Amino acid sequence: MATNILIADQETHFFSDVCKNFDHAAQFTKHDAGLLDQIKSCNSVYRFRFPIRKGNSFEVIDAWRVEHSHHQSPTKGGIRYSEMVNEDEVMALAALMTYKCAIVNVPFGGAKGGIKINPKNYTVSELENITRRYTVELIKKNFIGPSIDVPAPDYGSGEREMSWIADTYATMNPGQLDAMGAVTGKPIALHGIAGRREATGRGVAIATRECVSVGEDMQKIGLLPGLSGKRVIVQGLGNVGYYSAKFLSEMGAIIVGLCEFEGAIYNENGLDIEAVFQHRKATGSILGYAAAIQEFTNTMEGLEQPCDILVPAALENQITEANIRNIQAKIIVEGANGPTSPEAEAIFYANGGMIVPDMFANAGGVTVSYFEWLKNLSHVAFGRMNRRFEENSNLNLVNMVEGITGVALTPIQRSTIIKGASELELVNSGLEDTMIRSYHEIREIYKSNPEIGTLRNAAMVGAINKIAVSYQNLGIWP
Ligand code: NAD
């Protein structure tokens, strides 16, 4: 009964929460009310149902695709596979995609999809049928295509599902040269890109590192600058949570807590992410991990343990008025979409905390999806044309410097300097540059007007201004 109430509550609030953030930020812009309304609204909401065969019977599946904004084409956004998914949620996530893309200067409008199933209740072959039929439904209504709307993975979906979508789209569009650009997050062997799988988590880690590197901001919230030794709790050990934890710990932070839906574990001296991940894989639970000092069967308690940084990377609506006062972190970095309610955010800031908002913090995924889409349209892997040329140029330079100075470099020094960039290195470099630039762009807005109040408002102000310019340039026709 209690769960039903929670689901109903989520159903009606997520999109209106995003709109609340929008309205608040819009006060700090000077755009026409009608234009703001156009930016805020979801342009197209496609709700559909389709049957699948399950054993000897039929089952009807509810599904959605929402295209929030067409100020840029194509639109872009993941597909969520969850029994909790609903129209309000897909609209909210599509809107966040619009703002996210604007914030990190990725030239897409926002979209999102949802399939209302618990993937654990279906065989692989049934999941394939559902995914392919979902794709066909999108094709029938012109809701998918490399220049129309490009899905990607989200909660409950991954490379496998993106492969099925790519194959279905290509089969239904024979001869379309750019067919592989109709979906991103594909495996590398099927025209995916190196670094996409870990991109969102890597982006979350870079966003966190950037945030804590600003001495002035850290002083205000009572932390020393730098990631080294910062205690971090991560919620969700899926794609975003696992990679966020992995890269944060590689950058010097200590992962003191991990929360999954079955419970949470804590050790103030740090947890080994890989070991916890393998333990969960083997036993089906993070509970029972030998090196955990504390365990909580109520997973929400895990969020309230001592730490400097909390990374919610599971689902929306996890941090609300009900638990925000118990959160001990000084910084929340939103790996998930919509994990903090507006009311909780206000309380957190009033108590001296700061939040790195979802629409920036988890934008690493769409950034690298953009690179994958570019790769698919250009039909060539990044680095393929210039790698050898770069290496030869570097080699000539090294030989010349050694000749002039008479100093011979060690073989390791030579190969480090000479080596041309691989696709993965180029992708990671583009991602890092995007996250760093975008953070400081947001922070500039945040600093320039103290009334803006939060990084989320600042990010939203920046997004609104960019989208408004696009719409104004486009005009209205017909
Ligand atoms: P995922 O399915 O790979 O992982 C989600 C994890 O959260 C799972 O391990 C699940 O067991 C866990 N979980 C579910 N409910 C929980 C709870 N109450 N407490 C603790 N853990 C719980 O999904 P993902 O792709 O990592 O997505 C997570 C979030 O990040 C979503 O909000 C998604 O929209 C957002 N996001 C994902 C991407 C991406 O590239 N995958 C990009 C941007 C944003």
Short mmCIF file of C-alpha atoms and ligand atoms in Angstrom, two decimals:
data_model
loop_
_atom_site.label_atom_id
_atom_site.label_comp_id
_atom_site.label_asym_id
_atom_site.label_seq_id
_atom_site.Cartn_x
_atom_site.Cartn_y
_atom_site.Cartn_z
CA MET A 1 0.00 0.00 0.00
CA ALA A 2 2.75 2.44 0.99
CA THR A 3 4.59 1.67 -2.27
CA ASN A 4 1.48 2.54 -4.29
CA ILE A 5 1.27 5.91 -2.65
CA LEU A 6 4.93 6.56 -3.43
CA ILE A 7 4.47 5.57 -7.07
CA ALA A 8 1.43 7.80 -7.38
CA ASP A 9 3.38 10.64 -5.82
CA GLN A 10 6.23 10.20 -8.30
CA GLU A 11 3.80 9.98 -11.20
CA THR A 12 2.46 13.44 -10.65
CA HIS A 13 5.55 15.32 -9.50
CA PHE A 14 8.65 14.78 -11.60
CA PHE A 15 7.73 16.86 -14.65
CA SER A 16 6.23 19.59 -12.48
CA ASP A 17 9.45 19.60 -10.40
CA VAL A 18 11.48 20.15 -13.57
CA CYS A 19 9.03 22.90 -14.61
CA LYS A 20 9.35 24.48 -11.15
CA ASN A 21 13.11 24.65 -11.62
CA PHE A 22 12.56 26.09 -15.09
CA ASP A 23 10.13 28.78 -13.86
CA HIS A 24 12.45 29.78 -11.07
CA ALA A 25 15.43 30.10 -13.40
CA ALA A 26 13.35 31.87 -16.08
CA GLN A 27 12.97 34.84 -13.71
CA PHE A 28 16.65 35.57 -14.28
CA THR A 29 16.25 35.73 -18.06
CA LYS A 30 14.59 38.40 -20.21
CA HIS A 31 12.65 36.27 -22.69
CA ASP A 32 9.08 36.64 -23.87
CA ALA A 33 6.60 34.59 -21.78
CA GLY A 34 5.35 32.77 -24.89
CA LEU A 35 8.87 31.79 -25.91
CA LEU A 36 9.55 30.49 -22.39
CA ASP A 37 6.35 28.47 -22.56
CA GLN A 38 7.45 26.98 -25.89
CA ILE A 39 10.83 26.00 -24.43
CA LYS A 40 9.29 24.47 -21.31
CA SER A 41 6.52 22.39 -22.94
CA CYS A 42 6.92 18.90 -24.37
CA ASN A 43 6.43 19.21 -28.14
CA SER A 44 5.38 15.62 -28.88
CA VAL A 45 4.22 12.92 -26.49
CA TYR A 46 3.67 9.55 -28.13
CA ARG A 47 2.01 6.99 -25.90
CA PHE A 48 1.44 3.55 -27.36
CA ARG A 49 0.68 -0.04 -26.51
CA PHE A 50 1.71 -3.18 -28.33
CA PRO A 51 1.25 -6.91 -27.80
CA ILE A 52 3.94 -9.53 -27.37
CA ARG A 53 3.73 -13.29 -27.05
CA LYS A 54 4.65 -14.63 -23.62
CA GLY A 55 4.59 -18.42 -23.60
CA ASN A 56 1.17 -19.43 -24.94
CA SER A 57 -0.49 -16.13 -24.10
CA PHE A 58 -0.32 -12.48 -25.08
CA GLU A 59 0.71 -9.50 -23.04
CA VAL A 60 0.14 -5.83 -23.80
CA ILE A 61 3.07 -3.51 -23.11
CA ASP A 62 2.75 0.21 -22.34
CA ALA A 63 5.39 2.42 -23.88
CA TRP A 64 6.28 6.08 -24.57
CA ARG A 65 8.54 8.27 -26.62
CA VAL A 66 8.57 11.97 -25.81
CA GLU A 67 10.31 14.60 -27.93
CA HIS A 68 10.54 17.62 -25.70
CA SER A 69 12.13 20.21 -27.95
CA HIS A 70 12.87 20.56 -31.68
CA HIS A 71 15.02 23.67 -31.51
CA GLN A 72 17.82 21.32 -32.65
CA SER A 73 17.60 18.12 -34.67
CA PRO A 74 17.76 15.26 -34.06
CA THR A 75 16.26 14.88 -30.61
CA LYS A 76 18.12 12.57 -28.27
CA GLY A 77 17.51 10.60 -25.11
CA GLY A 78 17.64 7.18 -23.49
CA ILE A 79 14.99 4.49 -23.19
CA ARG A 80 14.06 3.45 -19.67
CA TYR A 81 12.99 -0.13 -19.02
CA SER A 82 11.15 -0.08 -15.71
CA GLU A 83 7.82 -1.18 -14.30
CA MET A 84 7.67 2.21 -12.55
CA VAL A 85 7.98 4.24 -15.76
CA ASN A 86 5.05 6.53 -16.60
CA GLU A 87 4.21 9.43 -18.88
CA ASP A 88 5.07 12.13 -16.35
CA GLU A 89 8.48 10.60 -15.76
CA VAL A 90 9.30 10.28 -19.48
CA MET A 91 8.22 13.90 -20.06
CA ALA A 92 10.42 15.07 -17.18
CA LEU A 93 13.41 13.09 -18.42
CA ALA A 94 12.90 14.38 -21.99
CA ALA A 95 12.84 17.96 -20.71
CA LEU A 96 16.02 17.37 -18.71
CA MET A 97 17.66 16.07 -21.90
CA THR A 98 16.89 19.35 -23.68
CA TYR A 99 18.52 21.41 -20.92
CA LYS A 100 21.39 18.94 -20.55
CA CYS A 101 22.29 19.09 -24.24
CA ALA A 102 22.19 22.88 -24.18
CA ILE A 103 24.41 23.01 -21.09
CA VAL A 104 27.15 20.85 -22.62
CA ASN A 105 26.73 22.37 -26.10
CA VAL A 106 25.58 19.15 -27.76
CA PRO A 107 23.41 20.14 -30.76
CA PHE A 108 20.36 17.99 -29.99
CA GLY A 109 16.85 18.57 -28.72
CA GLY A 110 15.75 16.50 -25.73
CA ALA A 111 13.79 13.24 -25.90
CA LYS A 112 13.19 10.16 -23.77
CA GLY A 113 11.55 6.76 -24.07
CA GLY A 114 9.99 4.37 -21.64
CA ILE A 115 8.88 0.74 -21.71
CA LYS A 116 6.82 -0.27 -18.70
CA ILE A 117 8.31 -3.65 -17.83
CA ASN A 118 10.56 -5.17 -15.22
CA PRO A 119 13.26 -6.70 -17.46
CA LYS A 120 13.91 -9.37 -14.82
CA ASN A 121 10.47 -10.87 -15.56
CA TYR A 122 11.27 -11.60 -19.22
CA THR A 123 13.55 -14.01 -21.06
CA VAL A 124 16.25 -12.58 -23.33
CA SER A 125 14.21 -13.58 -26.34
CA GLU A 126 11.09 -11.82 -24.97
CA LEU A 127 13.16 -8.71 -24.25
CA GLU A 128 14.40 -8.81 -27.82
CA ASN A 129 10.82 -9.05 -29.11
CA ILE A 130 9.73 -6.14 -26.92
CA THR A 131 12.67 -3.98 -28.01
CA ARG A 132 12.26 -4.72 -31.71
CA ARG A 133 8.50 -4.15 -31.60
CA TYR A 134 9.02 -0.88 -29.70
CA THR A 135 11.45 0.19 -32.44
CA VAL A 136 8.99 -0.73 -35.21
CA GLU A 137 6.29 1.33 -33.48
CA LEU A 138 8.68 4.32 -33.45
CA ILE A 139 9.54 3.79 -37.13
CA LYS A 140 5.82 3.70 -38.05
CA LYS A 141 5.33 7.14 -36.52
CA ASN A 142 8.65 8.66 -37.66
CA PHE A 143 9.87 8.87 -34.09
CA ILE A 144 13.34 7.44 -34.77
CA GLY A 145 16.14 8.12 -37.25
CA PRO A 146 19.65 9.59 -37.37
CA SER A 147 18.26 13.03 -38.23
CA ILE A 148 14.96 12.66 -36.35
CA ASP A 149 15.26 11.13 -32.89
CA VAL A 150 18.16 9.04 -31.59
CA PRO A 151 17.61 6.78 -28.55
CA ALA A 152 20.31 5.59 -26.14
CA PRO A 153 20.52 3.44 -22.99
CA ASP A 154 18.99 4.49 -19.70
CA TYR A 155 17.91 2.75 -16.49
CA GLY A 156 17.34 -0.94 -17.27
CA SER A 157 18.75 -0.90 -20.82
CA GLY A 158 22.24 -1.18 -22.26
CA GLU A 159 24.37 -2.11 -25.28
CA ARG A 160 22.38 -5.29 -25.97
CA GLU A 161 19.08 -3.43 -26.37
CA MET A 162 20.75 -0.71 -28.48
CA SER A 163 22.05 -3.46 -30.83
CA TRP A 164 18.53 -4.78 -31.33
CA ILE A 165 17.26 -1.26 -32.03
CA ALA A 166 20.08 -0.59 -34.52
CA ASP A 167 19.47 -3.88 -36.33
CA THR A 168 15.70 -3.37 -36.47
CA TYR A 169 16.08 0.19 -37.77
CA ALA A 170 18.65 -0.84 -40.40
CA THR A 171 16.52 -3.80 -41.52
CA MET A 172 13.43 -1.61 -41.90
CA ASN A 173 15.41 1.06 -43.78
CA PRO A 174 17.44 -0.93 -46.32
CA GLY A 175 20.20 1.04 -47.98
CA GLN A 176 20.07 3.95 -45.57
CA LEU A 177 23.75 4.81 -45.29
CA ASP A 178 23.48 6.49 -41.90
CA ALA A 179 21.21 3.89 -40.31
CA MET A 180 23.68 3.15 -37.47
CA GLY A 181 23.34 6.78 -36.37
CA ALA A 182 19.72 6.07 -35.39
CA VAL A 183 20.75 4.90 -31.93
CA THR A 184 23.80 5.34 -29.68
CA GLY A 185 25.26 3.36 -26.81
CA LYS A 186 25.85 0.43 -29.18
CA PRO A 187 28.65 -2.08 -28.58
CA ILE A 188 31.95 -1.17 -30.22
CA ALA A 189 31.64 -4.19 -32.55
CA LEU A 190 28.36 -2.73 -33.86
CA HIS A 191 29.49 0.82 -34.68
CA GLY A 192 29.62 1.98 -31.06
CA ILE A 193 32.42 4.14 -29.71
CA ALA A 194 35.20 3.48 -27.24
CA GLY A 195 34.43 5.03 -23.86
CA ARG A 196 30.61 5.29 -24.18
CA ARG A 197 29.87 2.60 -21.60
CA GLU A 198 31.75 4.41 -18.84
CA ALA A 199 31.12 7.97 -20.12
CA THR A 200 28.35 9.03 -17.73
CA GLY A 201 30.25 7.85 -14.65
CA ARG A 202 33.49 9.37 -15.90
CA GLY A 203 31.64 12.64 -16.46
CA VAL A 204 30.19 12.50 -12.93
CA ALA A 205 33.70 12.02 -11.51
CA ILE A 206 35.11 14.92 -13.57
CA ALA A 207 32.17 17.14 -12.52
CA THR A 208 32.85 16.30 -8.87
CA ARG A 209 36.58 16.94 -9.21
CA GLU A 210 35.90 20.30 -10.88
CA CYS A 211 33.44 21.33 -8.18
CA VAL A 212 35.77 20.54 -5.28
CA SER A 213 38.73 22.19 -7.02
CA VAL A 214 37.32 25.69 -6.48
CA GLY A 215 38.85 26.85 -3.18
CA GLU A 216 36.44 29.76 -2.70
CA ASP A 217 33.36 27.51 -2.96
CA MET A 218 34.86 24.80 -0.74
CA GLN A 219 35.72 27.33 1.95
CA LYS A 220 32.07 28.45 1.99
CA ILE A 221 30.85 24.94 2.71
CA GLY A 222 33.66 24.05 5.12
CA LEU A 223 35.68 21.64 2.96
CA LEU A 224 39.29 21.75 1.81
CA PRO A 225 39.74 21.97 -1.97
CA GLY A 226 40.67 18.82 -3.91
CA LEU A 227 39.25 15.36 -4.31
CA SER A 228 42.04 13.57 -2.50
CA GLY A 229 40.71 11.93 0.69
CA LYS A 230 37.12 13.16 0.22
CA ARG A 231 34.64 10.60 1.60
CA VAL A 232 31.99 9.61 -0.93
CA ILE A 233 28.76 7.60 -0.70
CA VAL A 234 27.28 6.31 -3.99
CA GLN A 235 23.69 5.12 -4.41
CA GLY A 236 23.18 2.60 -7.22
CA LEU A 237 25.84 0.22 -8.49
CA GLY A 238 24.57 0.15 -12.07
CA ASN A 239 26.21 1.77 -15.07
CA VAL A 240 26.36 5.32 -13.71
CA GLY A 241 27.00 4.45 -10.05
CA TYR A 242 29.65 1.81 -10.65
CA TYR A 243 31.71 3.97 -13.01
CA SER A 244 31.26 7.12 -10.91
CA ALA A 245 32.60 5.23 -7.87
CA LYS A 246 35.42 3.66 -9.86
CA PHE A 247 36.68 6.93 -11.36
CA LEU A 248 36.19 8.93 -8.16
CA SER A 249 38.30 6.43 -6.27
CA GLU A 250 40.94 6.50 -9.05
CA MET A 251 41.01 10.29 -8.67
CA GLY A 252 41.80 9.98 -4.95
CA ALA A 253 38.39 10.02 -3.23
CA ILE A 254 37.50 7.32 -0.69
CA ILE A 255 34.27 5.44 -1.36
CA VAL A 256 32.98 4.95 2.18
CA GLY A 257 29.42 3.87 1.39
CA LEU A 258 27.49 2.03 -1.34
CA CYS A 259 23.71 1.66 -1.48
CA GLU A 260 21.73 -0.75 -3.65
CA PHE A 261 18.04 -1.55 -3.53
CA GLU A 262 18.65 -4.57 -1.25
CA GLY A 263 20.60 -2.57 1.37
CA ALA A 264 23.67 -0.43 2.02
CA ILE A 265 27.22 -0.97 3.27
CA TYR A 266 29.67 1.41 4.93
CA ASN A 267 33.32 1.50 5.91
CA GLU A 268 34.92 4.83 6.87
CA ASN A 269 38.31 3.53 5.67
CA GLY A 270 36.98 2.88 2.19
CA LEU A 271 35.36 0.11 0.13
CA ASP A 272 36.95 -1.61 -2.86
CA ILE A 273 34.42 -0.99 -5.64
CA GLU A 274 35.55 -3.84 -7.84
CA ALA A 275 35.48 -6.31 -4.92
CA VAL A 276 31.96 -5.16 -3.90
CA PHE A 277 30.79 -5.39 -7.51
CA GLN A 278 32.15 -8.95 -7.82
CA HIS A 279 30.62 -9.89 -4.44
CA ARG A 280 27.20 -8.65 -5.61
CA LYS A 281 27.58 -10.49 -8.90
CA ALA A 282 28.35 -13.72 -7.07
CA THR A 283 25.78 -13.46 -4.25
CA GLY A 284 23.11 -11.17 -5.72
CA SER A 285 23.53 -8.61 -2.92
CA ILE A 286 26.02 -6.06 -1.63
CA LEU A 287 25.10 -7.18 1.89
CA GLY A 288 27.46 -9.74 3.37
CA TYR A 289 30.56 -8.09 1.85
CA ALA A 290 33.28 -9.05 4.31
CA ALA A 291 35.10 -5.70 4.49
CA ALA A 292 31.97 -3.66 5.30
CA ILE A 293 32.01 -2.36 8.88
CA GLN A 294 28.30 -1.49 8.88
CA GLU A 295 25.32 -2.87 6.94
CA PHE A 296 21.84 -1.40 6.57
CA THR A 297 18.92 -3.44 5.34
CA ASN A 298 17.01 -0.17 4.96
CA THR A 299 19.03 1.14 2.04
CA MET A 300 17.96 4.75 2.61
CA GLU A 301 19.93 4.76 5.86
CA GLY A 302 23.05 4.31 3.78
CA LEU A 303 22.59 7.82 2.33
CA GLU A 304 22.62 9.34 5.81
CA GLN A 305 26.05 8.11 6.92
CA PRO A 306 29.07 10.42 7.41
CA CYS A 307 30.63 11.59 4.14
CA ASP A 308 31.64 14.73 2.25
CA ILE A 309 30.01 13.93 -1.08
CA LEU A 310 26.85 11.96 -1.89
CA VAL A 311 26.35 10.66 -5.44
CA PRO A 312 22.77 9.43 -5.98
CA ALA A 313 23.02 7.34 -9.17
CA ALA A 314 19.90 5.16 -9.09
CA LEU A 315 16.55 6.86 -9.65
CA GLU A 316 14.63 10.10 -9.13
CA ASN A 317 13.03 11.33 -5.92
CA GLN A 318 15.51 9.75 -3.49
CA ILE A 319 16.34 12.89 -1.49
CA THR A 320 13.27 14.71 -0.28
CA GLU A 321 12.02 16.79 2.64
CA ALA A 322 11.71 13.49 4.52
CA ASN A 323 15.44 12.70 4.61
CA ILE A 324 17.41 15.79 3.54
CA ARG A 325 18.06 16.92 7.13
CA ASN A 326 19.72 13.57 7.87
CA ILE A 327 22.10 13.78 4.92
CA GLN A 328 25.58 14.52 6.27
CA ALA A 329 27.28 15.22 2.92
CA LYS A 330 28.22 18.80 2.05
CA ILE A 331 27.94 18.22 -1.68
CA ILE A 332 25.39 16.18 -3.65
CA VAL A 333 26.48 15.29 -7.19
CA GLU A 334 23.44 14.04 -9.10
CA GLY A 335 24.46 11.02 -11.18
CA ALA A 336 20.80 10.03 -11.55
CA ASN A 337 18.16 12.25 -13.14
CA GLY A 338 15.96 14.08 -10.64
CA PRO A 339 17.17 12.47 -7.38
CA THR A 340 16.62 15.62 -5.28
CA SER A 341 13.24 17.32 -4.87
CA PRO A 342 13.15 21.16 -5.12
CA GLU A 343 12.08 21.39 -1.46
CA ALA A 344 15.01 19.23 -0.34
CA GLU A 345 17.40 21.30 -2.45
CA ALA A 346 16.28 24.53 -0.80
CA ILE A 347 16.82 23.03 2.66
CA PHE A 348 20.22 21.64 1.70
CA TYR A 349 21.49 25.01 0.41
CA ALA A 350 20.04 26.81 3.46
CA ASN A 351 22.05 24.41 5.64
CA GLY A 352 25.24 25.27 3.80
CA GLY A 353 25.45 22.50 1.19
CA MET A 354 25.71 22.62 -2.59
CA ILE A 355 24.32 20.44 -5.38
CA VAL A 356 25.95 19.71 -8.72
CA PRO A 357 22.77 19.27 -10.78
CA ASP A 358 21.83 16.24 -12.90
CA MET A 359 21.46 18.22 -16.13
CA PHE A 360 25.18 18.91 -15.97
CA ALA A 361 26.61 16.16 -13.74
CA ASN A 362 25.36 13.20 -15.79
CA ALA A 363 25.77 14.84 -19.22
CA GLY A 364 28.88 12.75 -19.99
CA GLY A 365 26.67 10.04 -21.49
CA VAL A 366 24.98 12.25 -24.05
CA THR A 367 28.28 13.99 -24.80
CA VAL A 368 29.91 10.72 -25.83
CA SER A 369 26.69 9.61 -27.56
CA TYR A 370 27.13 12.76 -29.66
CA PHE A 371 30.67 11.60 -30.52
CA GLU A 372 29.28 8.15 -31.43
CA TRP A 373 26.65 9.74 -33.68
CA LEU A 374 29.35 11.83 -35.39
CA LYS A 375 31.42 8.66 -35.90
CA ASN A 376 28.40 6.89 -37.43
CA LEU A 377 27.69 9.76 -39.82
CA SER A 378 31.33 10.08 -40.87
CA HIS A 379 31.80 6.29 -41.11
CA VAL A 380 35.31 6.48 -39.72
CA ALA A 381 36.73 5.88 -36.24
CA PHE A 382 38.22 8.89 -34.46
CA GLY A 383 41.99 8.96 -34.86
CA ARG A 384 42.08 6.64 -37.87
CA MET A 385 43.13 9.30 -40.39
CA ASN A 386 45.67 11.19 -38.30
CA ARG A 387 47.16 8.78 -35.76
CA ARG A 388 50.09 7.53 -37.84
CA PHE A 389 50.71 11.02 -39.25
CA GLU A 390 50.89 12.41 -35.69
CA GLU A 391 53.27 9.64 -34.62
CA ASN A 392 55.59 10.30 -37.55
CA SER A 393 55.60 14.05 -36.87
CA ASN A 394 56.31 13.44 -33.17
CA LEU A 395 59.07 10.99 -34.06
CA ASN A 396 60.75 13.56 -36.32
CA LEU A 397 60.52 16.14 -33.54
CA VAL A 398 61.99 13.81 -30.91
CA ASN A 399 64.84 12.79 -33.22
CA MET A 400 65.58 16.44 -33.93
CA VAL A 401 65.55 17.45 -30.22
CA GLU A 402 67.78 14.48 -29.32
CA GLY A 403 70.15 15.41 -32.16
CA ILE A 404 70.38 19.07 -31.08
CA THR A 405 70.69 18.46 -27.32
CA GLY A 406 72.71 15.24 -27.47
CA VAL A 407 70.40 13.84 -24.77
CA ALA A 408 68.77 10.48 -25.54
CA LEU A 409 65.30 9.87 -24.12
CA THR A 410 64.50 6.53 -22.49
CA PRO A 411 62.41 4.12 -24.61
CA ILE A 412 59.38 4.81 -22.31
CA GLN A 413 59.78 8.58 -22.67
CA ARG A 414 60.10 8.22 -26.45
CA SER A 415 57.00 6.08 -26.83
CA THR A 416 54.94 8.34 -24.51
CA ILE A 417 55.82 11.43 -26.55
CA ILE A 418 55.55 9.81 -29.96
CA LYS A 419 52.31 7.87 -29.51
CA GLY A 420 49.32 9.19 -31.50
CA ALA A 421 45.91 9.41 -29.79
CA SER A 422 43.57 6.40 -29.87
CA GLU A 423 39.81 6.73 -30.24
CA LEU A 424 39.40 6.19 -26.49
CA GLU A 425 41.92 8.91 -25.66
CA LEU A 426 40.24 11.35 -28.03
CA VAL A 427 36.79 10.54 -26.63
CA ASN A 428 37.97 10.94 -23.04
CA SER A 429 39.73 14.17 -23.88
CA GLY A 430 36.60 15.57 -25.57
CA LEU A 431 34.49 14.49 -22.61
CA GLU A 432 36.84 16.02 -20.04
CA ASP A 433 37.04 19.28 -21.94
CA THR A 434 33.24 19.43 -22.21
CA MET A 435 32.69 18.78 -18.50
CA ILE A 436 35.33 21.28 -17.36
CA ARG A 437 34.21 24.08 -19.67
CA SER A 438 30.54 23.53 -18.88
CA TYR A 439 31.11 23.53 -15.12
CA HIS A 440 32.89 26.87 -15.23
CA GLU A 441 30.28 28.30 -17.59
CA ILE A 442 27.59 27.38 -15.04
CA ARG A 443 29.66 28.65 -12.12
CA GLU A 444 30.20 31.99 -13.86
CA ILE A 445 26.42 32.46 -14.08
CA TYR A 446 26.06 31.31 -10.44
CA LYS A 447 28.66 33.83 -9.27
CA SER A 448 27.51 36.71 -11.46
CA ASN A 449 24.11 36.96 -9.78
CA PRO A 450 23.89 35.91 -6.11
CA GLU A 451 20.09 35.85 -6.34
CA ILE A 452 20.30 32.85 -8.68
CA GLY A 453 21.03 30.86 -5.54
CA THR A 454 21.88 27.38 -6.83
CA LEU A 455 24.04 25.75 -9.48
CA ARG A 456 20.85 24.16 -10.86
CA ASN A 457 19.27 27.56 -11.45
CA ALA A 458 22.49 28.78 -13.01
CA ALA A 459 22.67 25.75 -15.32
CA MET A 460 19.02 26.25 -16.26
CA VAL A 461 19.52 29.99 -16.96
CA GLY A 462 22.40 29.13 -19.31
CA ALA A 463 20.31 26.44 -21.03
CA ILE A 464 17.25 28.68 -21.44
CA ASN A 465 19.34 31.45 -22.98
CA LYS A 466 20.92 29.10 -25.53
CA ILE A 467 17.61 27.43 -26.48
CA ALA A 468 15.88 30.81 -26.76
CA VAL A 469 18.50 31.99 -29.25
CA SER A 470 17.96 28.84 -31.36
CA TYR A 471 14.18 29.32 -31.42
CA GLN A 472 14.53 33.01 -32.25
CA ASN A 473 16.89 32.21 -35.11
CA LEU A 474 14.56 29.53 -36.46
CA GLY A 475 11.50 31.78 -36.49
CA ILE A 476 8.04 30.28 -36.83
CA TRP A 477 6.93 28.62 -40.04
CA PRO A 478 4.36 27.74 -41.34
P1 NAD B 1 21.22 0.94 -14.32
O1 NAD B 1 20.00 0.19 -14.56
O2 NAD B 1 22.48 0.52 -14.98
O3 NAD B 1 21.56 1.00 -12.74
C1 NAD B 1 20.70 1.48 -11.75
C2 NAD B 1 21.09 0.82 -10.45
O4 NAD B 1 20.36 1.41 -9.38
C3 NAD B 1 20.79 -0.68 -10.42
O5 NAD B 1 21.94 -1.39 -9.99
C4 NAD B 1 19.63 -0.80 -9.42
O6 NAD B 1 19.64 -2.02 -8.73
C5 NAD B 1 19.93 0.37 -8.50
N1 NAD B 1 18.77 0.80 -7.71
C6 NAD B 1 17.48 0.83 -8.07
N2 NAD B 1 16.71 1.32 -7.07
C7 NAD B 1 17.56 1.60 -6.06
C8 NAD B 1 17.37 2.13 -4.75
N3 NAD B 1 16.18 2.47 -4.29
N4 NAD B 1 18.46 2.29 -3.97
C9 NAD B 1 19.69 1.96 -4.42
N5 NAD B 1 19.92 1.46 -5.66
C10 NAD B 1 18.88 1.28 -6.46
O7 NAD B 1 20.85 2.45 -14.66
P2 NAD B 1 21.84 3.63 -15.03
O8 NAD B 1 22.00 3.67 -16.50
O9 NAD B 1 23.05 3.57 -14.16
O10 NAD B 1 20.94 4.90 -14.64
C11 NAD B 1 20.87 5.37 -13.32
C12 NAD B 1 20.39 6.82 -13.34
O11 NAD B 1 21.29 7.60 -14.13
C13 NAD B 1 19.00 7.03 -13.94
O12 NAD B 1 18.39 8.12 -13.28
C14 NAD B 1 19.32 7.44 -15.37
O13 NAD B 1 18.28 8.20 -15.96
C15 NAD B 1 20.56 8.27 -15.14
N6 NAD B 1 21.42 8.43 -16.33
C16 NAD B 1 21.92 7.34 -16.99
C17 NAD B 1 22.76 7.55 -18.08
C18 NAD B 1 23.44 6.40 -18.81
O14 NAD B 1 24.28 6.67 -19.68
N7 NAD B 1 23.16 5.15 -18.48
C19 NAD B 1 23.04 8.85 -18.53
C20 NAD B 1 22.51 9.93 -17.82
C21 NAD B 1 21.69 9.70 -16.73
#
